[in-house]
PDB file of C-alpha atoms in Angstrom:
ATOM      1  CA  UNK A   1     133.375 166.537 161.234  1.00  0.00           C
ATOM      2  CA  UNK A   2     135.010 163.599 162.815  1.00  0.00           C
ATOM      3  CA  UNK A   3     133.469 160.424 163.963  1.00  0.00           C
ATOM      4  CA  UNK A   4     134.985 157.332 166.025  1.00  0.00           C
ATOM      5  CA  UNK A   5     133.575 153.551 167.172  1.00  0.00           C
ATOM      6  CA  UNK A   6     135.499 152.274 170.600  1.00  0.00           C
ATOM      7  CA  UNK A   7     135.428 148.311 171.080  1.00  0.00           C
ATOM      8  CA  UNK A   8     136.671 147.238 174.540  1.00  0.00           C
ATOM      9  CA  UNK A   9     139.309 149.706 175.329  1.00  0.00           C
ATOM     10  CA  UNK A  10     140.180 149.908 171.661  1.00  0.00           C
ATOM     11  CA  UNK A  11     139.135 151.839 168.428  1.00  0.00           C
ATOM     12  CA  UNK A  12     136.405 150.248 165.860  1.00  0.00           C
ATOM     13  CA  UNK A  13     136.723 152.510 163.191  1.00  0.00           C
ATOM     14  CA  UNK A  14     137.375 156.303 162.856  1.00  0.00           C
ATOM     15  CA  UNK A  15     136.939 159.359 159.896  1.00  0.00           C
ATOM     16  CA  UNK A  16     137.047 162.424 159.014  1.00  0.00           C
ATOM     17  CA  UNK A  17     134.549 164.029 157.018  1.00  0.00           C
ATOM     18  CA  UNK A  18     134.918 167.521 155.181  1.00  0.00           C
ATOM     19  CA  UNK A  19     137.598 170.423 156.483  1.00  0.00           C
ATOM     20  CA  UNK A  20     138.577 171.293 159.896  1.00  0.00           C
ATOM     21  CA  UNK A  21     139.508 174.716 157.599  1.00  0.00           C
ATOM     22  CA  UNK A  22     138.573 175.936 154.765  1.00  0.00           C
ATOM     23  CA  UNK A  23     140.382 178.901 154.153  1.00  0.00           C
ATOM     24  CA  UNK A  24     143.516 176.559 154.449  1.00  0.00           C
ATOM     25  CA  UNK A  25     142.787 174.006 152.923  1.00  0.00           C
ATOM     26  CA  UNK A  26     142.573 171.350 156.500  1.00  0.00           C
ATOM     27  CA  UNK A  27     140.756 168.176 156.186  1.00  0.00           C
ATOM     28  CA  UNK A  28     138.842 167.160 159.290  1.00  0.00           C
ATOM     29  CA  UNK A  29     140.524 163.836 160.649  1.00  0.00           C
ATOM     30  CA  UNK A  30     139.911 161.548 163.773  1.00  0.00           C
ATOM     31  CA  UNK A  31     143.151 163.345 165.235  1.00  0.00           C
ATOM     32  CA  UNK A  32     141.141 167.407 164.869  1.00  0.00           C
ATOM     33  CA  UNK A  33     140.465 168.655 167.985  1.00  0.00           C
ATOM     34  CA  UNK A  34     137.307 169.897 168.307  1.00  0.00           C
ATOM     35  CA  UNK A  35     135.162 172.194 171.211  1.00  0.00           C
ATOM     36  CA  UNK A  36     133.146 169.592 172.924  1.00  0.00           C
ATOM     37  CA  UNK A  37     130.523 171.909 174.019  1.00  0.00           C
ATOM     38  CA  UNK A  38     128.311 170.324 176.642  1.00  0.00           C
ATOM     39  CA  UNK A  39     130.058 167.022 176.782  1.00  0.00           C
ATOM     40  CA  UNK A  40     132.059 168.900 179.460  1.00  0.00           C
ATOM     41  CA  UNK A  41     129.062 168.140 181.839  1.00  0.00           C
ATOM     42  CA  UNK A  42     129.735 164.660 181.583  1.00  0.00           C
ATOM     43  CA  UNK A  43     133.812 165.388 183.176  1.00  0.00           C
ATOM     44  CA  UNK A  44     132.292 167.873 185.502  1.00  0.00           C
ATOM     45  CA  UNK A  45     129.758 164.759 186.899  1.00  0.00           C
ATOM     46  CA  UNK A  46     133.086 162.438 187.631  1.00  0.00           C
ATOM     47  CA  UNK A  47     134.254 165.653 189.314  1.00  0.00           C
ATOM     48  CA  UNK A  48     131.925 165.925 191.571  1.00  0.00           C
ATOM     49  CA  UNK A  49     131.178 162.503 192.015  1.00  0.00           C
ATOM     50  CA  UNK A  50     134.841 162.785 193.298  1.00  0.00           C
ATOM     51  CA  UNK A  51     134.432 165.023 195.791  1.00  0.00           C
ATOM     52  CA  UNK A  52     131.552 163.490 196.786  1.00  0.00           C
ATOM     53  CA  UNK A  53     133.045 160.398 197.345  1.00  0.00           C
ATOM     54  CA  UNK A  54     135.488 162.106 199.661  1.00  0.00           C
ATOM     55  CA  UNK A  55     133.397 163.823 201.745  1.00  0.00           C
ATOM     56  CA  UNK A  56     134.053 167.154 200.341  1.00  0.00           C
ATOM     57  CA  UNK A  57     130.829 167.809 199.214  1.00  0.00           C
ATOM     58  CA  UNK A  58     126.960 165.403 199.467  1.00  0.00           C
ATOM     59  CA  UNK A  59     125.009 165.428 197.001  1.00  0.00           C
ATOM     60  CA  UNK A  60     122.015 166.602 199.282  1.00  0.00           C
ATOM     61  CA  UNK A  61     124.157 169.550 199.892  1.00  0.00           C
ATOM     62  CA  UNK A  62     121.714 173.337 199.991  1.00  0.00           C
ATOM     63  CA  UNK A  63     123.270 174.888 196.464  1.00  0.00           C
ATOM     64  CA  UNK A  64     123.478 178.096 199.265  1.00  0.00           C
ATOM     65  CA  UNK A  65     126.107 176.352 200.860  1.00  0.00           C
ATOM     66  CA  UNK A  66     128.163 177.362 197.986  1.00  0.00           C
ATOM     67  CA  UNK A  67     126.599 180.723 196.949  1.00  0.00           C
ATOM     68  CA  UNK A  68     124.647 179.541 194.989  1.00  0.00           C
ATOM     69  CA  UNK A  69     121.325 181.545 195.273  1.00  0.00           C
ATOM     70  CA  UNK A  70     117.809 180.267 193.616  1.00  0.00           C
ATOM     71  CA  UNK A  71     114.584 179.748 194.779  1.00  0.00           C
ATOM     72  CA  UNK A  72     113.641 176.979 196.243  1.00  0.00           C
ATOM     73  CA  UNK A  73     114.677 173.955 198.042  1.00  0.00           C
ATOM     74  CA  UNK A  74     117.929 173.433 195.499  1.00  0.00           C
ATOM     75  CA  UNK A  75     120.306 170.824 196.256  1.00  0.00           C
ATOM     76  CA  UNK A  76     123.718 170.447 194.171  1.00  0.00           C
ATOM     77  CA  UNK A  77     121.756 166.935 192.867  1.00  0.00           C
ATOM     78  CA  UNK A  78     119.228 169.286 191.453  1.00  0.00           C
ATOM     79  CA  UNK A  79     121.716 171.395 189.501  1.00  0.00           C
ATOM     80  CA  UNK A  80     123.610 167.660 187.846  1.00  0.00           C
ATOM     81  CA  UNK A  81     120.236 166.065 186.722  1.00  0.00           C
ATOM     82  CA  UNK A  82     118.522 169.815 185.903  1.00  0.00           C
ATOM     83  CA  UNK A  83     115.675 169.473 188.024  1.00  0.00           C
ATOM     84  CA  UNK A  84     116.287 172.720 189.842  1.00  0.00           C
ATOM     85  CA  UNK A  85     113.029 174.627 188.897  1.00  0.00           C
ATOM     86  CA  UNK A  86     110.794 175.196 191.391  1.00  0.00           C
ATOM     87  CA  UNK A  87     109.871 173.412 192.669  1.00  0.00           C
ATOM     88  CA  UNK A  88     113.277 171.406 193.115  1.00  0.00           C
ATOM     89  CA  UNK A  89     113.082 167.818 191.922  1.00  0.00           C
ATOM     90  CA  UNK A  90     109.314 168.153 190.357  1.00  0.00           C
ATOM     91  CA  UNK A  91     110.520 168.436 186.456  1.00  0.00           C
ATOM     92  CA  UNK A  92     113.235 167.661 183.983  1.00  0.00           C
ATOM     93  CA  UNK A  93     114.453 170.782 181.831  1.00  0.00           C
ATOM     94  CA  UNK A  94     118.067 170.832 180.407  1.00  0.00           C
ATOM     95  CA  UNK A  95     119.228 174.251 181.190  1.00  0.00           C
ATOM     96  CA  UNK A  96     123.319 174.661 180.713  1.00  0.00           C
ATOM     97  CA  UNK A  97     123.461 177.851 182.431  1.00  0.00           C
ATOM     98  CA  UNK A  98     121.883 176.338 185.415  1.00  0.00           C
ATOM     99  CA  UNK A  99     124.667 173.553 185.709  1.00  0.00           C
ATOM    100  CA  UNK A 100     127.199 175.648 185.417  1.00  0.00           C
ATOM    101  CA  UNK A 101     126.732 177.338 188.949  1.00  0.00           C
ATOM    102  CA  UNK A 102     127.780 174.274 189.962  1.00  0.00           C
ATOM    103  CA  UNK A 103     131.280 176.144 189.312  1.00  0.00           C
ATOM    104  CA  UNK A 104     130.977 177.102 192.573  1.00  0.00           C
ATOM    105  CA  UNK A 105     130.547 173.905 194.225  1.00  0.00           C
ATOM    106  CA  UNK A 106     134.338 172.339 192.591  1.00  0.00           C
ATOM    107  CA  UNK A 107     135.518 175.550 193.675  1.00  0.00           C
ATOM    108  CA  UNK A 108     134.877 175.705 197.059  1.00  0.00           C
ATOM    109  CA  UNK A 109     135.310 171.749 197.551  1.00  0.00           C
ATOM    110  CA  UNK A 110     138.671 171.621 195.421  1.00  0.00           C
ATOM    111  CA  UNK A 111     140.353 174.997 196.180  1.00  0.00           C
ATOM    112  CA  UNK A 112     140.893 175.284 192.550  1.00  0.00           C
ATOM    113  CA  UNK A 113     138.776 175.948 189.381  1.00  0.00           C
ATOM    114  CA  UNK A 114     136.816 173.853 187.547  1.00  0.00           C
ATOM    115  CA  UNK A 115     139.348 174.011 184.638  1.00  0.00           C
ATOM    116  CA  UNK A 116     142.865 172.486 186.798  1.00  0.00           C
ATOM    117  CA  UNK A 117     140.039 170.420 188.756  1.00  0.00           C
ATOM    118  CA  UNK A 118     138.944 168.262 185.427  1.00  0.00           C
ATOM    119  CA  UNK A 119     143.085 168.249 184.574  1.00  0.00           C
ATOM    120  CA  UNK A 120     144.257 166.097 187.411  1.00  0.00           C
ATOM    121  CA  UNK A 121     141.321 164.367 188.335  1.00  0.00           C
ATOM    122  CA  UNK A 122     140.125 163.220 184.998  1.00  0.00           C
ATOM    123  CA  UNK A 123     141.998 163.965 181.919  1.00  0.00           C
ATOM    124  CA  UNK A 124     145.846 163.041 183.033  1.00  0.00           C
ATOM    125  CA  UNK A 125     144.068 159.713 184.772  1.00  0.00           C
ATOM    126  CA  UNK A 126     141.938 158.518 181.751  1.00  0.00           C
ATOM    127  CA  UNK A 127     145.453 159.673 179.527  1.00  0.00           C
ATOM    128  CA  UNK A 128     143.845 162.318 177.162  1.00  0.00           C
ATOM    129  CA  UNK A 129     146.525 163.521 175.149  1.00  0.00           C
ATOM    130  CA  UNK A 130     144.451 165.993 172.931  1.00  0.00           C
ATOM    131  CA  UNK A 131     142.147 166.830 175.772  1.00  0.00           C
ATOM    132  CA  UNK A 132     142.238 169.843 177.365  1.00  0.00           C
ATOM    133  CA  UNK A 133     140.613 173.010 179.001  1.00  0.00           C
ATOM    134  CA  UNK A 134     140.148 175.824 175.968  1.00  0.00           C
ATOM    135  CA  UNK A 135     141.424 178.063 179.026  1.00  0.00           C
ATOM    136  CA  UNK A 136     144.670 176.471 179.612  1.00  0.00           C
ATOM    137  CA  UNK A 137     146.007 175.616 175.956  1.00  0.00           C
ATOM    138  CA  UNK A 138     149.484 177.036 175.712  1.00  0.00           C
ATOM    139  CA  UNK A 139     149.528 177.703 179.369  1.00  0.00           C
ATOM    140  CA  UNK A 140     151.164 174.381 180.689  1.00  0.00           C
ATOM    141  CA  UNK A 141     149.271 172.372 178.077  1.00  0.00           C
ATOM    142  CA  UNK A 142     150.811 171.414 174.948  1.00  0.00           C
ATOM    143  CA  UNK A 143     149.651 173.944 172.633  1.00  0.00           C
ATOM    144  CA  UNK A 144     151.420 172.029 169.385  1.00  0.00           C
ATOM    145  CA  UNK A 145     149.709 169.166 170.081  1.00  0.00           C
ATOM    146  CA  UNK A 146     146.132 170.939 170.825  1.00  0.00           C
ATOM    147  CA  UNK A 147     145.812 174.124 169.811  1.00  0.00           C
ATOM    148  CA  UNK A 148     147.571 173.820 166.137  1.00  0.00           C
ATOM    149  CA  UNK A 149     145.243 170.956 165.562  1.00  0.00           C
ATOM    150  CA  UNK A 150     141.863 173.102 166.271  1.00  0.00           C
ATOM    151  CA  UNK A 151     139.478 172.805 163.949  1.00  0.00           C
ATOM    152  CA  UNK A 152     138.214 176.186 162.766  1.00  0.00           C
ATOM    153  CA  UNK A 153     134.388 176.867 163.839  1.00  0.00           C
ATOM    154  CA  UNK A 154     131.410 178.176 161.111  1.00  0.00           C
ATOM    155  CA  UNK A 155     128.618 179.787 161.912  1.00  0.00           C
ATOM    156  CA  UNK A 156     125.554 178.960 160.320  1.00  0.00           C
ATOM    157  CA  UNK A 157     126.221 181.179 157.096  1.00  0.00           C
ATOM    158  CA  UNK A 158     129.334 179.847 156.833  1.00  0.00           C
ATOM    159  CA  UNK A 159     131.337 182.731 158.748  1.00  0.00           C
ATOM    160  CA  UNK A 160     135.081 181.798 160.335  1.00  0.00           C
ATOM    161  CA  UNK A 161     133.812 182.528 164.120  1.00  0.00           C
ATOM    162  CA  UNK A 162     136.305 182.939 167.225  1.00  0.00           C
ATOM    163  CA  UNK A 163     135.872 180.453 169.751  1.00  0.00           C
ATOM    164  CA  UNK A 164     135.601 181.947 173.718  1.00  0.00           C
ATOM    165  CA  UNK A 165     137.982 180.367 176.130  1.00  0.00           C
ATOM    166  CA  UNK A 166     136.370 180.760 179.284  1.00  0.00           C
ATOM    167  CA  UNK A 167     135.871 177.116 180.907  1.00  0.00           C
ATOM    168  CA  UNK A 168     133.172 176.060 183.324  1.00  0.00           C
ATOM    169  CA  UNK A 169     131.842 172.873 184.439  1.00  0.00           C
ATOM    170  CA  UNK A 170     128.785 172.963 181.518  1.00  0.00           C
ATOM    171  CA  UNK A 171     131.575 173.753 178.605  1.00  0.00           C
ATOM    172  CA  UNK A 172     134.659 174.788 177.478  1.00  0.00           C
ATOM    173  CA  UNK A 173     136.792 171.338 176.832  1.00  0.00           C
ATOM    174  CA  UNK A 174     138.660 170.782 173.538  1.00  0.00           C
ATOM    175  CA  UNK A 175     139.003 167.013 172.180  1.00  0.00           C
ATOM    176  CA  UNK A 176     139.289 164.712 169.507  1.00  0.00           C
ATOM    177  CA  UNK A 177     136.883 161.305 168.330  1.00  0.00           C
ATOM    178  CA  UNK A 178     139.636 159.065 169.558  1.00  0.00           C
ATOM    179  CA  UNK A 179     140.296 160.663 173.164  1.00  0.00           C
ATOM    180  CA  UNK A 180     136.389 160.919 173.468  1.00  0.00           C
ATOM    181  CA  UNK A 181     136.334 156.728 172.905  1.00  0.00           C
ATOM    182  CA  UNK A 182     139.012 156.409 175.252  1.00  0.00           C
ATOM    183  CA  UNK A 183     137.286 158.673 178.174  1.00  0.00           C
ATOM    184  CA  UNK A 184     134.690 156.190 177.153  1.00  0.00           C
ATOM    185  CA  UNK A 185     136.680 153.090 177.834  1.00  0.00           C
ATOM    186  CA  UNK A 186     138.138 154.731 181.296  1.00  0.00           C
ATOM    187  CA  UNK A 187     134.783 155.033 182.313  1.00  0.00           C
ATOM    188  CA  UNK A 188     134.080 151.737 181.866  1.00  0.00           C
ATOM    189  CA  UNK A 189     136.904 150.001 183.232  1.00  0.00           C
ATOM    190  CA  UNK A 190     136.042 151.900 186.698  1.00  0.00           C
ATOM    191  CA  UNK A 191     139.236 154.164 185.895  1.00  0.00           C
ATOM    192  CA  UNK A 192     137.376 157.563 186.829  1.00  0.00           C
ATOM    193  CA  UNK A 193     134.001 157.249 188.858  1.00  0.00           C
ATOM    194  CA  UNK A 194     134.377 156.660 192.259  1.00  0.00           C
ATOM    195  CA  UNK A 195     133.170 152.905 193.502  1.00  0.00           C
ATOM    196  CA  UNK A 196     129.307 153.205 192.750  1.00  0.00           C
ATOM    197  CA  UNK A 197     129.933 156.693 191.255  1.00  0.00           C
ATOM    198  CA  UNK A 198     129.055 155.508 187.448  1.00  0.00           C
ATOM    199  CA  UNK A 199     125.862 153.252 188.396  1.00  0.00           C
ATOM    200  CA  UNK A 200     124.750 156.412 190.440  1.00  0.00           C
ATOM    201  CA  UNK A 201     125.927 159.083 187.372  1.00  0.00           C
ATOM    202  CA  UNK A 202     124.045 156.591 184.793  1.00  0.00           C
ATOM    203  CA  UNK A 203     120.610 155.826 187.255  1.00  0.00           C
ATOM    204  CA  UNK A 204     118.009 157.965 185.825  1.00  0.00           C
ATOM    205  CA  UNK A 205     116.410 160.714 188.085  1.00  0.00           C
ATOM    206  CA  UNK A 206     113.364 160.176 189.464  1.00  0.00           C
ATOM    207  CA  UNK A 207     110.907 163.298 189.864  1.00  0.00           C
ATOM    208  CA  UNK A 208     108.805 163.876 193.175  1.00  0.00           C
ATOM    209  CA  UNK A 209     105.362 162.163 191.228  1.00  0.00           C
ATOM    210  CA  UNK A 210     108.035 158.912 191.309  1.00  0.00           C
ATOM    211  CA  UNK A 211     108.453 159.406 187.203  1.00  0.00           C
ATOM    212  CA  UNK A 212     111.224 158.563 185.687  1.00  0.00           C
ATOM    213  CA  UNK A 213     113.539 161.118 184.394  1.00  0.00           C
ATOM    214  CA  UNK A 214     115.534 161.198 180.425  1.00  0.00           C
ATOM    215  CA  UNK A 215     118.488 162.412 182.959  1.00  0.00           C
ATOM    216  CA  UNK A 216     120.939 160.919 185.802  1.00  0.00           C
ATOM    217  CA  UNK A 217     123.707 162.760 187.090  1.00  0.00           C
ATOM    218  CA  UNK A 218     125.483 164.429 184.181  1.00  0.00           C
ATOM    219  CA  UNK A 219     124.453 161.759 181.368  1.00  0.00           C
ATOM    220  CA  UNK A 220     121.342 161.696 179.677  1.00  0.00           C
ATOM    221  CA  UNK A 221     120.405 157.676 179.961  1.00  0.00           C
ATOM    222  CA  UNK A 222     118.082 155.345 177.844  1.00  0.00           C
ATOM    223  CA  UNK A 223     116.942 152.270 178.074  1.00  0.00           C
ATOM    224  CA  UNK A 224     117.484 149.845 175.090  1.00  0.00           C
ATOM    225  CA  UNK A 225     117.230 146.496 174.127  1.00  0.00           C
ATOM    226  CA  UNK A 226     120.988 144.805 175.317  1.00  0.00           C
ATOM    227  CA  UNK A 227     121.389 147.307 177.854  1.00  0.00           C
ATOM    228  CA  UNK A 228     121.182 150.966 178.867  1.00  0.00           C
ATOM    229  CA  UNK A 229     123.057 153.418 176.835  1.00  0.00           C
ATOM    230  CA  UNK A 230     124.774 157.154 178.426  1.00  0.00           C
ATOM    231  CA  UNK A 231     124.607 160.090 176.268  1.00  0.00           C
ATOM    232  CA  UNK A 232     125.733 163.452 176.006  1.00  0.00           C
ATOM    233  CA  UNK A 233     125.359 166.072 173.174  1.00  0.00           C
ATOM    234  CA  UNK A 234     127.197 169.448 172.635  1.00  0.00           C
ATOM    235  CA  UNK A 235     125.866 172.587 170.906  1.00  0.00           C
ATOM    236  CA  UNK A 236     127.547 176.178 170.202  1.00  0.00           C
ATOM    237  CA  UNK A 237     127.793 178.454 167.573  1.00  0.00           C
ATOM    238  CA  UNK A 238     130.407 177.202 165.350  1.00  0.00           C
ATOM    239  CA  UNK A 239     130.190 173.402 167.102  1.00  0.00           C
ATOM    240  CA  UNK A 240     128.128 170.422 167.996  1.00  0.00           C
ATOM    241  CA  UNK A 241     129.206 167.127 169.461  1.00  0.00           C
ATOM    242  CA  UNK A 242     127.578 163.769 169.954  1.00  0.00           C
ATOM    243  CA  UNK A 243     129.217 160.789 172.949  1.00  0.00           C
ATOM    244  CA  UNK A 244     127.196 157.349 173.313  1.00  0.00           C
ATOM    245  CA  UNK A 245     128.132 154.895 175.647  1.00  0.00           C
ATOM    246  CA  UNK A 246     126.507 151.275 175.728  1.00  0.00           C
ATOM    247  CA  UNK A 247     128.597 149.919 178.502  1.00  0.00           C
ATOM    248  CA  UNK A 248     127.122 146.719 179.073  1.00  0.00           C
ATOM    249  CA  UNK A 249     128.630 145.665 175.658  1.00  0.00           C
ATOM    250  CA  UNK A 250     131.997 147.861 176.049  1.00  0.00           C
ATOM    251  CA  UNK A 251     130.742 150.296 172.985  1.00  0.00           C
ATOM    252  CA  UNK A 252     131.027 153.617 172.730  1.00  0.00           C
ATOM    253  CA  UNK A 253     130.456 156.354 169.920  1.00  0.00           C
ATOM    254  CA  UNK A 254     132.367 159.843 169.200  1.00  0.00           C
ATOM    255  CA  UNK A 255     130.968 162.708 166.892  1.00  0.00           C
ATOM    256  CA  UNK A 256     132.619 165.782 166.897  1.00  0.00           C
ATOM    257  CA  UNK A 257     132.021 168.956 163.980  1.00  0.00           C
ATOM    258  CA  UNK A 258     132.866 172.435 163.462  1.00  0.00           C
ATOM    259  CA  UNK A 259     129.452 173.847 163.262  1.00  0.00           C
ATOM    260  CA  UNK A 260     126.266 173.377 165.087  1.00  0.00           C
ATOM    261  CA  UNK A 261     124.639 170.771 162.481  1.00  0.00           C
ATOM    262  CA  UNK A 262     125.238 167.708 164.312  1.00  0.00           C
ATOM    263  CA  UNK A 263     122.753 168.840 167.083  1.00  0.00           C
ATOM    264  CA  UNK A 264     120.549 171.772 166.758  1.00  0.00           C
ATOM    265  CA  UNK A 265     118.806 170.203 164.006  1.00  0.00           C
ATOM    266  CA  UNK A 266     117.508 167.644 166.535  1.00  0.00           C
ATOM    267  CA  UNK A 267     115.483 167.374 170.160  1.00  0.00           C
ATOM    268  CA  UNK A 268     118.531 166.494 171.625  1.00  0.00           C
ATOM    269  CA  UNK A 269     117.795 168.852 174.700  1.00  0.00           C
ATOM    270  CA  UNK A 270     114.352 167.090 175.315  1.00  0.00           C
ATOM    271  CA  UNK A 271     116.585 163.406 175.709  1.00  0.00           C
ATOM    272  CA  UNK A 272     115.218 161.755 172.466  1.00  0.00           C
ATOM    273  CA  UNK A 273     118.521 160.540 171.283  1.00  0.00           C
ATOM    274  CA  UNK A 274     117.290 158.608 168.254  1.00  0.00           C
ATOM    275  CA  UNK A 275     116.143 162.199 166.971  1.00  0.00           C
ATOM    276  CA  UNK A 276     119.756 162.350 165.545  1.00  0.00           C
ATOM    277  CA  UNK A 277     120.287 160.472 162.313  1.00  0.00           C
ATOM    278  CA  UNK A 278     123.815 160.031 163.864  1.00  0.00           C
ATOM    279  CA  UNK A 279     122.840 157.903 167.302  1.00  0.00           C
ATOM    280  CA  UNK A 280     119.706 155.587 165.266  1.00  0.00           C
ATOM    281  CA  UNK A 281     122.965 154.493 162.689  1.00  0.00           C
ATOM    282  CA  UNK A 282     125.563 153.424 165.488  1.00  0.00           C
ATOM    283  CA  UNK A 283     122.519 151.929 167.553  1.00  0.00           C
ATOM    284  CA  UNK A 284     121.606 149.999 164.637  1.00  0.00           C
ATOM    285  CA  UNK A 285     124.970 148.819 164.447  1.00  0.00           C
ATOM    286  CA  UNK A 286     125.423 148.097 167.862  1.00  0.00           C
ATOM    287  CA  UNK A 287     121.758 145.824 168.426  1.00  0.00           C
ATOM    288  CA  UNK A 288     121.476 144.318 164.703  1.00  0.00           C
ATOM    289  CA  UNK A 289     124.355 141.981 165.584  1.00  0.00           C
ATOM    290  CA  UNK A 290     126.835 144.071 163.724  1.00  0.00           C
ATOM    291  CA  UNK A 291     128.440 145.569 167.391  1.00  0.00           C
ATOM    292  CA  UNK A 292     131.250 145.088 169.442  1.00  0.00           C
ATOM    293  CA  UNK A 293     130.694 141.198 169.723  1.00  0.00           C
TER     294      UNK A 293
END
């Protein structure tokens, strides 16, 4: 695994832990690249965000609008916070496969797929050198720079697994610790979101009953003491992935690893970030005074 602390714009402190590959002997270092798993919801969100901004999509949008058919009264702001169970907007339940039909929606607004959507409007932008779309790697992306570096994924027993390369707007990104705290530092300098795009991604969701939601638009968000924090975990077979930002005092926090240990272990799913070991050390760091100061 691989793990990185971003102060202001710049890197804290970065490891690597164990091998990116066994079999040849590859330590895991802050430059591995990784499969970010989920975290790919959180590029999709300044996506869309995008598009909404230009009037190529609103959030209140019918998901039918787009193909999109499910039950209900589903709107494409349902399908970013995953309230889209019927009824629409009454619960909070993390369902990936649900997000991703929001494919659909960057297609149809963009004219391109999800995977050359996230390339020019948020990777080349935020300058993400060893960032990429799994799909893409050796096809106009630099496949020395990413794809030699991949780390190799294990399966729970251990087992060398193959990785898939399809790409939608729920997974499928490759990355390192030290792009992940620069995305981080992007975001916050207003580099990405539209104007009022990152309060609105990092606003938690409200249901119908008026209660407030783990959940804003793409971002899991909590409320701590200092300030709210945005968080995203991954989870596959064969990886796992952690990103915290605490924006309000220019932090962030990278975790990246080659099997699924750094998240299925933990409640991640039900928003309870301080389930992982991981998050309760960098937010003691960050509010005992030991933080970006």
């Amino acid at each position: 695994m691989a793990a990185a602390i971003g102060c202001g714009g710049s890197v804290r402190w970065s490891s690597g832990f164990g091998s990116a590959d066994v079999a040849r002997g590859v330590p895991a270092t802050p430059e591995t690249v990784f499969h970010v798993a989920s975290l790919t919801k959180t590029f999709a969100s300044i996506v869309l965000l995008q598009l909404a901004d230009e009037g190529r999509i609103s959030l209140d949008d019918p998901v039918s609008d787009y193909g999109i058919e499910l039950p209900g009264d589903v709107r494409v702001r349902h399908l970013m916070s995953h309230t889209s169970d019927p009824p629409a907007g009454a619960a909070f339940r993390y369902d990936g496969n649900r997000y991703a039909l929001l494919d659909s929606v960057v297609r149809r607004a963009d004219g391109q797929p999800f995977d050359g959507a996230v390339l020019h409007r948020v990777i080349a932008p935020a300058g993400l050198a060893r960032t990429a779309p799994s799909s893409l790697v050796g096809d106009g992306i630099d496949a020395v720079a990413i794809g030699a570096a991949l780390a190799q994924g294990y399966d729970g027993g251990g087992r060398a697994i193959a990785y898939p390369t399809h790409v939608n707007v729920a997974a499928g990104l490759l990355s390192t610790v030290l792009d992940l705290v620069a995305y981080g530092a992007a975001i916050e300098q207003g580099r990405l979101y539209p104007d009022g795009g990152r309060a609105l991604a990092f606003t938690p969701m409200r249901a119908t009953s008026g209660a407030e939601l783990p959940y804003g638009l793409g971002w899991f968000v909590e409320h701590r003491t200092g300030g709210d924090v945005a968080w995203h975990f991954g989870s596959w077979t064969g990886n796992s992935a952690l990103l915290v930002l605490a924006p309000d005092r220019g932090a962030s926090f990278a975790l990246l690893a080659n099997s699924d240990r750094l998240s299925t272990p933990f409640p991640l799913e039900e928003g309870r970030l301080e389930s992982s070991a991981f998050a309760r050390a960098f937010l003691g760091w960050l509010e005992q005074g030991e933080g970006c100061g």
